[in-house]
Coordinates of C-alpha atoms in Angstrom, one line a residue:
Chain Z
X75 CA 10.1 19.9 -19.5
X76 CA 12.9 17.7 -20.9
X77 CA 12.3 14.0 -20.6
X78 CA 13.8 11.7 -18.0
X79 CA 14.3 8.2 -19.2
X80 CA 11.4 6.2 -17.8
X81 CA 12.3 3.8 -15.0
X82 CA 10.6 0.6 -14.3
X83 CA 11.0 -1.7 -11.4
X84 CA 11.6 -5.2 -12.5
X85 CA 10.6 -7.6 -9.8
X86 CA 13.1 -10.4 -9.1
X87 CA 16.0 -8.9 -11.1
X88 CA 17.5 -7.3 -8.1
X89 CA 19.1 -3.9 -8.3
X90 CA 19.4 -3.1 -12.1
X91 CA 22.6 -1.2 -11.3
X92 CA 23.9 -4.0 -9.3
X93 CA 26.7 -4.8 -11.8
X94 CA 28.4 -1.6 -10.8
X95 CA 30.1 -1.0 -7.6
X96 CA 27.8 -1.7 -4.6
X97 CA 25.6 1.4 -4.1
X98 CA 25.8 3.7 -1.2
X99 CA 23.1 2.9 1.3
X100 CA 21.7 4.0 4.6
X101 CA 19.2 2.1 6.8
X102 CA 16.6 3.5 9.2
X103 CA 13.8 2.1 11.3
X104 CA 10.2 3.0 10.7
X105 CA 7.3 2.4 13.0
X106 CA 3.9 2.1 11.3
X107 CA 1.8 4.7 13.0
X108 CA -1.9 4.8 13.8
X109 CA -2.8 7.4 11.2
X110 CA -0.9 5.7 8.4
X111 CA -3.1 2.6 7.9
X112 CA -6.0 1.9 5.5
X113 CA -9.4 0.8 6.8
X114 CA -8.2 -2.8 6.9
X115 CA -5.2 -2.1 9.3
X116 CA -2.6 -2.3 6.5
X117 CA -0.2 0.6 6.0
X118 CA -1.7 2.8 3.3
X119 CA 0.1 2.6 0.0
X120 CA 0.7 6.4 -0.1
X121 CA 2.2 6.2 3.4
X122 CA 4.9 3.8 2.0
X123 CA 6.0 6.6 -0.4
X124 CA 6.2 8.9 2.6
X125 CA 8.5 6.4 4.3
X126 CA 10.7 6.4 1.3
X127 CA 11.0 10.2 1.5
X128 CA 12.1 9.9 5.1
X129 CA 14.7 7.4 4.0
X130 CA 15.9 9.9 1.5
X131 CA 16.1 12.7 4.1
X132 CA 18.1 10.5 6.4
X133 CA 20.4 9.2 3.6
X134 CA 21.2 12.9 2.8
X135 CA 21.7 13.7 6.4
X136 CA 24.1 10.7 6.8
X137 CA 26.1 12.2 4.0
X138 CA 26.4 15.5 5.8
X139 CA 23.6 17.3 3.9
X140 CA 20.7 19.1 5.5
X141 CA 17.5 17.8 3.9
X142 CA 16.0 21.2 3.9
X143 CA 18.9 22.8 2.0
X144 CA 19.1 19.7 -0.3
X145 CA 15.5 20.3 -1.5
X146 CA 15.5 24.0 -1.9
X147 CA 18.1 26.7 -1.5
X148 CA 16.6 30.1 -2.3
X149 CA 20.0 31.8 -2.0
X150 CA 21.4 29.6 -4.7
X151 CA 18.2 29.8 -6.8
X152 CA 18.0 26.0 -6.6
X153 CA 15.4 23.3 -6.0
X154 CA 15.4 19.5 -6.2
X155 CA 11.7 18.4 -6.5
X156 CA 10.4 14.9 -6.9
X157 CA 9.6 14.2 -10.6
X158 CA 8.8 10.5 -10.5
X159 CA 8.0 7.8 -8.1
X160 CA 7.3 4.0 -8.4
X161 CA 6.6 1.4 -5.9
X162 CA 5.8 -2.3 -5.7
X163 CA 4.0 -3.6 -2.6
X164 CA 5.1 -7.1 -1.8
X165 CA 3.6 -7.9 1.6
X166 CA 1.3 -6.0 3.9
X167 CA 2.7 -4.2 6.9
X168 CA 0.4 -3.3 9.8
X169 CA -0.1 -0.8 12.6
X170 CA 2.8 -0.8 15.1
X171 CA 5.1 -3.0 12.9
X172 CA 8.7 -2.0 13.2
X173 CA 10.2 -1.9 9.7
X174 CA 13.7 -1.5 8.2
X175 CA 14.1 0.8 5.3
X176 CA 17.2 0.7 3.2
X177 CA 17.9 3.8 0.9
X178 CA 20.5 3.8 -1.8
X179 CA 21.5 5.9 -4.9
X180 CA 20.7 4.1 -8.1
X181 CA 21.4 6.7 -10.7
X182 CA 23.0 10.2 -10.9
X183 CA 23.1 11.9 -14.3
X184 CA 22.7 15.3 -15.9
X185 CA 20.2 17.2 -13.8
X186 CA 18.6 14.2 -12.0
X187 CA 19.2 11.6 -9.4
X188 CA 17.2 8.4 -8.5
X189 CA 17.0 6.9 -5.1
X190 CA 16.0 3.2 -4.5
X191 CA 14.2 1.9 -1.5
X192 CA 13.7 -1.5 0.1
X193 CA 11.3 -1.8 3.0
X194 CA 11.5 -4.9 5.2
X195 CA 9.6 -6.3 8.1
X196 CA 11.0 -9.0 10.3
X197 CA 9.0 -12.2 11.1
X198 CA 10.3 -15.1 13.0
X199 CA 13.8 -13.7 12.6
X200 CA 13.5 -13.5 8.8
X201 CA 13.4 -10.3 6.8
X202 CA 10.4 -10.1 4.5
X203 CA 10.5 -7.6 1.6
X204 CA 7.4 -5.5 2.2
X205 CA 7.9 -2.9 -0.6
X206 CA 10.5 -1.6 -3.0
X207 CA 10.5 1.5 -5.1
X208 CA 12.2 4.6 -6.5
X209 CA 12.1 8.3 -6.2
X210 CA 13.6 10.5 -8.9
X211 CA 14.4 14.2 -8.3
X212 CA 15.7 16.8 -10.6
X213 CA 17.7 20.0 -10.1
X214 CA 15.8 23.1 -11.2
X215 CA 16.2 26.8 -11.0
X216 CA 13.6 29.3 -9.7
X217 CA 11.6 29.0 -12.9
X218 CA 11.4 25.2 -12.6
X219 CA 13.9 24.8 -15.6
X220 CA 16.2 21.8 -15.2
X221 CA 19.8 22.7 -14.4
X222 CA 22.9 20.4 -14.0
X223 CA 23.3 18.9 -10.6
X224 CA 25.7 21.0 -8.5
X225 CA 29.2 19.3 -8.4
X226 CA 29.2 19.0 -4.7
X227 CA 25.8 17.4 -4.7
X228 CA 27.2 14.8 -7.2
X229 CA 30.1 14.2 -4.9
X230 CA 27.8 13.7 -1.9
X231 CA 25.7 11.2 -3.8
X232 CA 28.6 9.3 -5.3
X233 CA 31.5 9.4 -2.7
X234 CA 32.1 6.3 -0.7
Chain D
X66 CA 3.8 -13.8 -5.1
X67 CA 3.3 -14.3 -8.8
X68 CA 4.7 -11.5 -10.9
X69 CA 2.7 -8.8 -12.5
X70 CA 4.2 -7.5 -15.7
X71 CA 6.1 -4.3 -14.8
X72 CA 4.5 -1.2 -16.1
X73 CA 6.3 1.9 -17.0
X74 CA 5.0 5.3 -17.8
X75 CA 6.3 6.6 -21.0
X76 CA 6.2 10.3 -21.1
X77 CA 5.0 11.9 -24.2
X78 CA 3.6 8.8 -25.8
X79 CA 0.1 9.4 -24.6
X80 CA -2.0 6.6 -23.4
X81 CA -0.3 3.4 -24.4
X82 CA -3.7 1.7 -24.7
X83 CA -4.9 4.6 -26.8
X84 CA -5.0 2.6 -30.1
X85 CA -7.8 0.5 -28.7
X86 CA -11.3 1.7 -28.1
X87 CA -11.3 4.8 -26.0
X88 CA -11.0 3.8 -22.4
X89 CA -13.7 4.2 -19.8
X90 CA -13.0 7.3 -17.8
X91 CA -14.4 9.3 -15.0
X92 CA -13.5 12.9 -13.9
X93 CA -13.6 14.5 -10.5
X94 CA -12.5 17.8 -9.0
X95 CA -9.8 17.9 -6.3
X96 CA -9.0 20.9 -4.1
X97 CA -5.4 21.0 -2.8
X98 CA -5.9 21.1 1.0
X99 CA -3.8 22.8 3.7
X100 CA -2.4 19.6 5.1
X101 CA -1.4 18.2 1.7
X102 CA 1.4 20.5 0.8
X103 CA 5.2 20.2 1.3
X104 CA 7.1 23.0 3.1
X105 CA 7.4 25.0 -0.1
X106 CA 3.6 25.2 -0.7
X107 CA 3.5 22.6 -3.4
X108 CA 1.2 19.5 -3.1
X109 CA 3.3 16.8 -1.5
X110 CA 4.1 14.0 -4.0
X111 CA 2.6 11.3 -1.8
X112 CA -0.7 13.4 -1.6
X113 CA -0.9 13.1 -5.4
X114 CA -1.1 9.3 -5.0
X115 CA -3.8 9.8 -2.5
X116 CA -5.7 11.9 -5.1
X117 CA -5.4 9.0 -7.5
X118 CA -6.9 6.7 -5.0
X119 CA -9.9 9.0 -4.6
X120 CA -10.3 9.0 -8.4
X121 CA -10.3 5.2 -8.4
X122 CA -13.0 5.2 -5.6
X123 CA -15.2 7.6 -7.6
X124 CA -14.6 5.7 -10.8
X125 CA -15.9 2.5 -9.2
X126 CA -18.8 4.4 -7.6
X127 CA -19.7 5.8 -11.0
X128 CA -19.9 2.2 -12.3
X129 CA -22.3 1.2 -9.5
X130 CA -19.7 -0.4 -7.2
X131 CA -19.2 0.6 -3.6
X132 CA -15.5 1.3 -3.0
X133 CA -15.6 -0.4 0.3
X134 CA -16.9 -3.7 -1.1
X135 CA -14.6 -3.4 -4.1
X136 CA -11.5 -3.4 -2.0
X137 CA -12.5 -6.0 0.5
X138 CA -15.5 -8.3 0.8
X139 CA -15.0 -10.6 3.8
X140 CA -18.2 -12.5 3.1
X141 CA -16.7 -13.5 -0.3
X142 CA -13.2 -14.0 1.1
X143 CA -12.0 -11.4 -1.3
X144 CA -9.6 -8.5 -1.3
X145 CA -8.2 -6.1 -4.0
X146 CA -5.1 -4.4 -2.6
X147 CA -2.8 -2.0 -4.4
X148 CA 0.3 -3.9 -5.6
X149 CA 2.0 -1.2 -7.6
X150 CA 2.0 2.6 -8.2
X151 CA 3.9 4.9 -10.4
X152 CA 3.6 8.6 -10.9
X153 CA 5.3 11.4 -12.9
X154 CA 5.0 14.9 -11.7
X155 CA 4.9 17.4 -14.5
X156 CA 4.1 20.7 -13.0
X157 CA 3.6 21.9 -9.4
X158 CA 0.2 22.4 -7.9
X159 CA -0.3 24.5 -4.8
X160 CA -2.5 25.0 -1.8
X161 CA -6.2 25.8 -2.7
X162 CA -5.7 25.0 -6.5
X163 CA -8.8 23.3 -7.9
X164 CA -7.7 20.3 -10.0
X165 CA -9.3 18.0 -12.5
X166 CA -8.5 14.3 -12.1
X167 CA -9.3 11.9 -14.9
X168 CA -9.4 8.1 -14.0
X169 CA -9.5 5.3 -16.6
X170 CA -9.0 1.6 -16.8
X171 CA -5.8 0.8 -18.7
X172 CA -5.6 -3.0 -18.3
X173 CA -7.7 -5.8 -16.9
X174 CA -6.2 -9.3 -17.0
X175 CA -6.0 -12.4 -14.9
X176 CA -6.1 -11.4 -11.3
X177 CA -5.2 -7.8 -11.8
X178 CA -6.4 -4.4 -13.1
X179 CA -4.5 -1.2 -13.7
X180 CA -6.0 2.3 -13.4
X181 CA -4.5 5.3 -15.1
X182 CA -4.7 8.9 -13.9
X183 CA -4.2 12.3 -15.3
X184 CA -4.3 15.3 -13.1
X185 CA -4.7 18.8 -14.5
X186 CA -4.8 22.3 -13.3
X187 CA -6.3 25.1 -15.3
X188 CA -4.3 28.3 -15.9
X189 CA -5.6 31.1 -18.1
X190 CA -8.2 28.8 -19.5
X191 CA -5.6 26.1 -20.5
X192 CA -5.4 22.7 -18.9
X193 CA -1.9 22.0 -17.7
X194 CA -0.9 18.4 -17.0
X195 CA 0.3 18.4 -13.4
X196 CA 0.8 14.6 -12.9
X197 CA 0.0 11.3 -14.5
X198 CA 0.3 7.8 -13.1
X199 CA -1.0 4.3 -12.5
X200 CA -2.2 2.1 -9.7
X201 CA -2.3 -1.7 -10.1
X202 CA -4.5 -3.8 -7.9
X203 CA -4.8 -7.6 -7.6
X204 CA -7.6 -9.9 -6.5
X205 CA -6.6 -12.0 -3.5
X206 CA -8.2 -14.4 -1.1
X207 CA -7.9 -14.2 2.7
X208 CA -4.4 -15.7 2.6
X209 CA -3.3 -12.9 0.1
X210 CA -3.0 -15.5 -2.7
X211 CA -3.9 -14.1 -6.1
X212 CA -7.3 -15.3 -7.5
X213 CA -8.9 -14.5 -10.8
X214 CA -10.9 -11.3 -11.0
X215 CA -14.6 -12.0 -10.3
X216 CA -16.5 -12.0 -13.6
X217 CA -18.9 -9.2 -12.5
X218 CA -15.9 -7.1 -11.6
X219 CA -14.4 -7.6 -15.1
X220 CA -17.8 -6.5 -16.5
X221 CA -17.8 -3.4 -14.4
X222 CA -14.3 -2.5 -15.4
X223 CA -14.9 -3.2 -19.1
X224 CA -18.5 -2.4 -19.9
X225 CA -19.3 0.8 -21.8
Chain T
X127 CA -23.0 8.6 25.4
X128 CA -22.4 9.5 29.0
X129 CA -20.6 12.8 29.6
X130 CA -16.9 13.2 30.4
X131 CA -16.1 16.2 32.4
X132 CA -14.9 18.8 29.9
X133 CA -11.3 19.6 30.2
X134 CA -9.7 22.9 29.3
X135 CA -6.1 23.8 29.0
X136 CA -5.3 26.7 31.1
X137 CA -2.2 28.5 29.7
X138 CA 0.4 29.5 32.3
X139 CA -1.0 27.5 35.2
X140 CA 1.3 24.7 34.5
X141 CA 0.1 21.2 34.9
X142 CA -3.3 21.4 36.7
X143 CA -2.5 18.0 38.4
X144 CA 1.0 19.2 39.4
X145 CA 0.1 19.5 43.1
X146 CA -0.2 15.8 43.3
X147 CA 2.6 13.4 43.0
X148 CA 4.7 14.1 39.9
X149 CA 3.0 12.4 37.0
X150 CA 4.4 9.4 35.1
X151 CA 6.0 10.6 32.0
X152 CA 7.8 9.4 28.9
X153 CA 9.8 11.4 26.4
X154 CA 10.4 10.7 22.7
X155 CA 12.0 12.6 19.8
X156 CA 10.0 13.6 16.8
X157 CA 11.4 14.8 13.5
X158 CA 9.1 17.1 11.5
X159 CA 8.6 15.4 8.2
X160 CA 8.2 16.8 4.7
X161 CA 4.6 15.8 4.4
X162 CA 3.6 17.2 7.7
X163 CA 3.9 20.9 7.0
X164 CA 1.4 23.4 5.9
X165 CA 2.1 25.6 2.8
X166 CA 4.1 28.0 4.9
X167 CA 6.7 25.4 6.0
X168 CA 5.2 25.2 9.6
X169 CA 4.1 21.8 11.0
X170 CA 0.4 21.4 10.2
X171 CA -1.7 21.8 13.4
X172 CA -3.4 18.4 12.8
X173 CA 0.1 16.8 12.5
X174 CA 0.8 17.9 16.0
X175 CA -2.1 15.9 17.3
X176 CA -0.7 12.9 15.4
X177 CA 2.6 13.5 17.2
X178 CA 0.7 13.4 20.5
X179 CA -0.8 10.0 19.5
X180 CA 2.7 8.7 18.9
X181 CA 3.7 9.9 22.3
X182 CA 0.8 8.0 23.8
X183 CA 1.7 4.8 21.9
X184 CA 5.3 5.0 23.1
X185 CA 4.2 5.8 26.7
X186 CA 2.1 2.7 26.7
X187 CA 4.9 0.6 25.2
X188 CA 7.3 2.0 27.9
X189 CA 4.9 0.6 30.5
X190 CA 4.9 -2.8 28.8
X191 CA 1.7 -2.5 26.9
X192 CA 1.4 -3.1 23.2
X193 CA -0.3 -0.1 21.6
X194 CA -2.3 -2.3 19.3
X195 CA -3.8 -4.3 22.2
X196 CA -4.3 -1.2 24.3
X197 CA -6.6 0.4 21.7
X198 CA -8.6 -2.7 20.7
X199 CA -8.8 -6.2 22.0
X200 CA -11.4 -8.1 20.0
X201 CA -10.9 -11.2 22.2
X202 CA -11.8 -9.2 25.2
X203 CA -14.6 -7.3 23.5
X204 CA -12.7 -4.1 24.3
X205 CA -11.8 -0.8 22.7
X206 CA -10.2 2.4 23.9
X207 CA -11.0 5.1 21.3
X208 CA -10.1 8.8 21.5
X209 CA -13.1 10.8 22.7
X210 CA -11.6 14.3 23.1
X211 CA -8.5 16.3 22.1
X212 CA -7.3 19.8 22.8
X213 CA -4.2 21.5 21.8
X214 CA -2.6 25.0 22.2
X215 CA 0.0 26.0 19.7
X216 CA 2.7 28.2 21.3
X217 CA 5.4 28.5 18.7
X218 CA 5.8 27.3 15.2
X219 CA 8.0 24.3 14.4
X220 CA 9.3 23.7 10.9
X221 CA 10.3 21.0 8.4
X222 CA 13.2 18.9 9.7
X223 CA 13.1 20.4 13.3
X224 CA 14.0 17.7 15.9
X225 CA 11.4 18.0 18.7
X226 CA 11.1 16.5 22.2
X227 CA 7.6 15.3 23.2
X228 CA 6.8 14.5 26.8
X229 CA 3.7 12.4 27.5
X230 CA 2.1 11.9 30.9
X231 CA -1.1 10.6 32.5
X232 CA -3.2 13.5 33.8
X233 CA -6.3 11.7 34.9
X234 CA -7.6 8.1 35.3
X235 CA -11.2 7.7 36.4
X236 CA -14.2 5.5 35.7
X237 CA -14.1 4.5 32.1
X238 CA -11.7 7.1 30.9
X239 CA -8.1 8.3 31.0
X240 CA -6.5 11.5 29.9
X241 CA -3.0 11.9 28.6
X242 CA -1.1 15.3 28.6
X243 CA 1.5 16.3 26.1
X244 CA 4.2 19.0 25.9
X245 CA 6.1 19.4 22.7
X246 CA 9.4 21.3 22.7
X247 CA 12.0 22.5 20.2
X248 CA 15.4 23.5 21.2
X249 CA 16.9 26.8 20.1
X250 CA 20.3 28.0 21.2
X251 CA 20.3 25.4 24.0
X252 CA 16.9 26.5 25.3
X253 CA 13.8 24.4 25.2
X254 CA 10.9 26.4 23.7
X255 CA 7.4 25.1 24.3
X256 CA 5.9 24.6 20.8
X257 CA 2.6 23.0 21.8
X258 CA 0.7 21.4 24.7
X259 CA -2.4 19.4 24.7
X260 CA -4.5 16.5 25.9
X261 CA -6.1 13.4 24.5
X262 CA -8.9 11.6 26.4
X263 CA -9.8 8.0 25.7
X264 CA -12.6 5.9 27.0
X265 CA -13.0 2.1 27.5
X266 CA -15.9 0.8 25.5
X267 CA -17.3 -2.6 24.6
X268 CA -18.1 -3.8 21.1
X269 CA -21.3 -1.8 21.0
X270 CA -19.3 1.4 21.9
X271 CA -20.9 1.5 25.4
X272 CA -18.5 2.8 28.1
X273 CA -17.2 0.2 30.5
X274 CA -15.0 0.5 33.5
X275 CA -11.3 0.7 32.7
X276 CA -9.8 -2.8 33.2
X277 CA -8.0 -3.1 36.5
X278 CA -4.6 -4.0 35.0
X279 CA -4.9 -1.0 32.7
X280 CA -5.4 1.3 35.7
X281 CA -2.3 -0.3 37.2
X282 CA -0.3 0.3 34.1
X283 CA -1.4 4.0 33.9
X284 CA -0.9 4.6 37.7
X285 CA 2.1 2.5 38.9
X286 CA 5.4 4.2 39.4
Chain C
X117 CA 2.7 35.3 23.6
X118 CA -0.4 37.0 25.2
X119 CA -3.0 34.7 26.5
X120 CA -6.2 33.8 24.7
X121 CA -9.0 33.0 27.1
X122 CA -9.2 29.2 27.2
X123 CA -12.1 27.7 25.6
X124 CA -13.8 24.5 26.6
X125 CA -16.4 22.5 24.8
X126 CA -19.3 21.8 27.1
X127 CA -21.2 18.8 25.9
X128 CA -24.9 19.0 25.8
X129 CA -25.1 22.8 26.4
X130 CA -25.4 23.5 22.7
X131 CA -23.6 26.5 21.3
X132 CA -22.4 28.7 24.2
X133 CA -22.9 31.7 22.0
X134 CA -26.4 30.5 21.0
X135 CA -28.2 33.2 23.0
X136 CA -26.9 35.8 20.6
X137 CA -28.1 36.2 17.1
X138 CA -27.8 32.9 15.2
X139 CA -24.2 32.5 14.0
X140 CA -23.1 32.7 10.4
X141 CA -22.7 29.2 9.1
X142 CA -21.7 27.3 6.0
X143 CA -22.1 23.6 5.3
X144 CA -20.0 21.3 3.1
X145 CA -19.9 17.5 2.4
X146 CA -16.9 15.5 3.4
X147 CA -16.3 11.9 2.2
X148 CA -14.1 9.8 4.5
X149 CA -11.2 8.7 2.4
X150 CA -9.1 5.6 2.4
X151 CA -6.0 7.1 3.9
X152 CA -7.9 8.9 6.6
X153 CA -8.9 5.9 8.8
X154 CA -7.3 4.3 11.7
X155 CA -6.4 0.6 11.7
X156 CA -10.0 -0.2 12.8
X157 CA -11.7 1.4 9.9
X158 CA -12.8 4.5 11.8
X159 CA -11.8 8.0 10.7
X160 CA -8.6 8.9 12.5
X161 CA -9.2 11.6 15.1
X162 CA -6.5 13.9 13.6
X163 CA -8.3 13.6 10.2
X164 CA -11.4 15.1 11.8
X165 CA -9.4 18.2 12.7
X166 CA -8.3 18.3 9.1
X167 CA -12.0 18.2 8.1
X168 CA -12.6 21.2 10.3
X169 CA -9.9 23.1 8.5
X170 CA -11.5 22.4 5.2
X171 CA -14.8 23.6 6.6
X172 CA -13.0 26.8 7.7
X173 CA -11.5 27.3 4.2
X174 CA -14.9 26.9 2.5
X175 CA -16.6 29.1 5.0
X176 CA -14.1 31.9 4.2
X177 CA -14.5 31.3 0.5
X178 CA -18.3 31.5 0.8
X179 CA -17.7 34.9 2.4
X180 CA -15.6 36.0 -0.6
X181 CA -12.2 35.5 0.9
X182 CA -9.5 33.4 -0.6
X183 CA -8.3 30.9 2.0
X184 CA -4.7 31.4 0.9
X185 CA -4.8 35.2 1.5
X186 CA -6.8 34.8 4.7
X187 CA -4.0 32.7 6.3
X188 CA -1.0 34.7 5.1
X189 CA -0.6 37.8 3.2
X190 CA 3.1 38.6 2.9
X191 CA 2.4 41.9 1.2
X192 CA 0.5 43.0 4.2
X193 CA 2.9 41.5 6.7
X194 CA 0.1 39.4 8.0
X195 CA -0.6 35.9 9.1
X196 CA -3.6 34.1 10.8
X197 CA -2.2 30.8 12.3
X198 CA -4.1 28.3 14.3
X199 CA -3.4 28.8 18.0
X200 CA -5.8 26.3 19.6
X201 CA -8.0 23.4 18.7
X202 CA -10.5 21.2 20.6
X203 CA -12.6 18.4 19.5
X204 CA -15.1 15.9 21.0
X205 CA -15.7 12.7 19.2
X206 CA -19.3 11.6 19.6
X207 CA -19.8 8.7 17.2
X208 CA -17.4 6.8 14.9
X209 CA -17.4 7.5 11.1
X210 CA -16.0 5.1 8.7
X211 CA -14.3 4.8 5.3
X212 CA -16.5 6.1 2.5
X213 CA -19.1 7.6 4.8
X214 CA -20.5 10.9 3.4
X215 CA -20.6 13.5 6.1
X216 CA -22.0 16.9 6.6
X217 CA -19.8 19.6 8.2
X218 CA -21.3 22.8 9.5
X219 CA -18.8 25.7 10.2
X220 CA -19.7 28.9 12.0
X221 CA -18.0 31.8 13.7
X222 CA -18.3 31.6 17.5
X223 CA -16.2 34.5 18.6
X224 CA -14.4 37.5 17.1
X225 CA -12.4 39.7 19.4
X226 CA -9.1 41.6 19.6
X227 CA -6.6 39.7 17.5
X228 CA -8.4 36.4 17.4
X229 CA -11.3 34.5 16.0
X230 CA -12.8 31.1 16.9
X231 CA -14.7 28.9 14.5
X232 CA -17.0 26.1 15.6
X233 CA -17.7 22.9 13.8
X234 CA -20.3 20.2 13.9
X235 CA -19.8 17.0 11.9
X236 CA -22.8 14.7 11.1
X237 CA -23.4 11.4 9.4
X238 CA -26.8 10.4 8.3
X239 CA -28.2 7.0 9.3
X240 CA -31.7 5.9 8.4
X241 CA -32.6 9.5 7.5
X242 CA -31.4 10.8 10.9
X243 CA -28.4 13.1 11.4
X244 CA -26.0 11.7 14.0
X245 CA -23.5 14.1 15.6
X246 CA -20.2 12.5 14.9
X247 CA -17.9 15.2 16.3
X248 CA -17.9 18.8 17.4
X249 CA -15.0 21.2 18.0
X250 CA -13.3 24.5 17.6
X251 CA -10.4 26.1 16.0
X252 CA -9.0 29.5 17.2
X253 CA -6.7 31.6 15.0
X254 CA -4.9 34.8 15.7
X255 CA -3.7 37.7 13.6
X256 CA 0.0 38.1 13.7
X257 CA 2.7 40.1 12.0
X258 CA 5.8 38.7 10.4
X259 CA 7.5 38.4 13.8
X260 CA 4.5 36.3 15.1
X261 CA 3.4 39.2 17.3
X262 CA -0.4 39.4 17.7
X263 CA -2.0 42.4 15.9
X264 CA -5.6 43.5 15.8
X265 CA -7.8 41.7 13.3
X266 CA -8.0 43.8 10.1
X267 CA -11.3 45.7 10.0
X268 CA -12.4 44.1 6.7
X269 CA -11.7 40.7 8.1
X270 CA -13.9 41.4 11.1
X271 CA -16.6 42.5 8.7
X272 CA -16.3 39.3 6.7
X273 CA -16.6 37.2 9.8
X274 CA -19.5 39.2 11.3
X275 CA -21.6 40.5 8.4
X276 CA -24.9 38.6 7.7

């Protein structure tokens, strides 16, 4: 498989792509569910990645794209699997907390796109950053060979 | 929270700590289960992180440490939560595939430790790298303030 | 442990408690998420039980009760764990389907309460029953011994 | 959909099919994993159903049948989805507990089969029943219409 440039998440630097135009973003609410905690009552770290995926689904839907078709379109011999994830956990969130998840596009290039996520909980009227991370996906054909991102998908990810 | 140095996963460079003495490692088998796949029959990317956690549990057990006590010891006012994860997905794995997961220690310093994971499936007698990643944990006290790693925990993670 | 009367789910008889006053109910929307499907793209049968639990949480919240306190209140030496579940799967639901889940109380007696669930998907304007089931919980003290349901909890479950 | 006879789980009566020849059974070990607990450190009730499914997979494998082919065989226009589940939770199990799960066939008839499960944890050398339950599956064709169980599948489920 060709290489994607590695991404790292630099704490405290803000969005590394922040110098450019402000990124597209979409925000949803997430409720921490009973089955998503670890034995100590804190949301399981792998569940946080699952929240990010939901944010990505809803971001795509907000741009007019069905998540199902975005991730695989057998008729077009096309898939868009996750190839990399990264997450930093800043503060614990617990069963039944109501969270705010902001999803944005941080990079679109060649065959890949990277989404960025910031998860907040609210305490005493202040938003506390609970986790931040990224998910990178790549366009592939039916043999899992990378292919350029479809033009209309680039438009959907970039248009304002 | 104090900053951990960011880690990145450089594809193709092998283990970045590989120049040092060969790292401690422990290998387990993982069966891809029915509820762990995405709608296309491929193991869900968040489930792979869950596999890594199991590898970490069994690594600790192989060193004589109960996973439960390693992650939280209320009597000692001690916790060891996950503070960062990263994963690269190299090749899809599917329902009922039998995988091999290798866990090793890649860094132990100050209040934190980082574990590295390589997940393989076997095809026609060859091991295919399916995913590789890292999980960083940090020692904290009951107020989630970082504290130095307990000396015996450093021994467990470093001894050969 | 004392015995609860077994419950069974009789298909086609409608709600067995339907002859009585119409049961309290509460309805929420559920989106089938990426990580909740089986390898064939159908919502995993154990995920459906998780949906029911969310319905129960939101039912309790709609009645003014915090789910967290409803399930365990250490100050009051009280817990309310799940002691039985049953589910019938009527029609498959798939990734990204938007479902409607109706939760109601079907029985409150002694130390236990049973909640009933009906999960629907909509197709061509018609509601299709996808699954129906029950969850029974029981009041216990810190030693897991059954205790009578607290009076105010009975009120919450019964009041109209 | 045609009706299956409802099944109920009668506590304390033992296996309702126990008068017949002793049922085929298969036993596996299950480790309660970090992501499978509820906020109070007890294995989530929906995770127990997932354990049952694993027991069913391994039962089929022990009889020479690949779980993947058992549940869906597109070449033969055949599927075997779960149509009903029931479970009673007898005693809590916790993170890192090592459990024993016994799977057996309790009924094979027409288009359906029912598997029974008993989950134990060991304490002070004694086996404690933690949960018991059933999963019913049904043979269907590509349009989800019930079809008779294939003869060789009946053999696999019945032969001793």
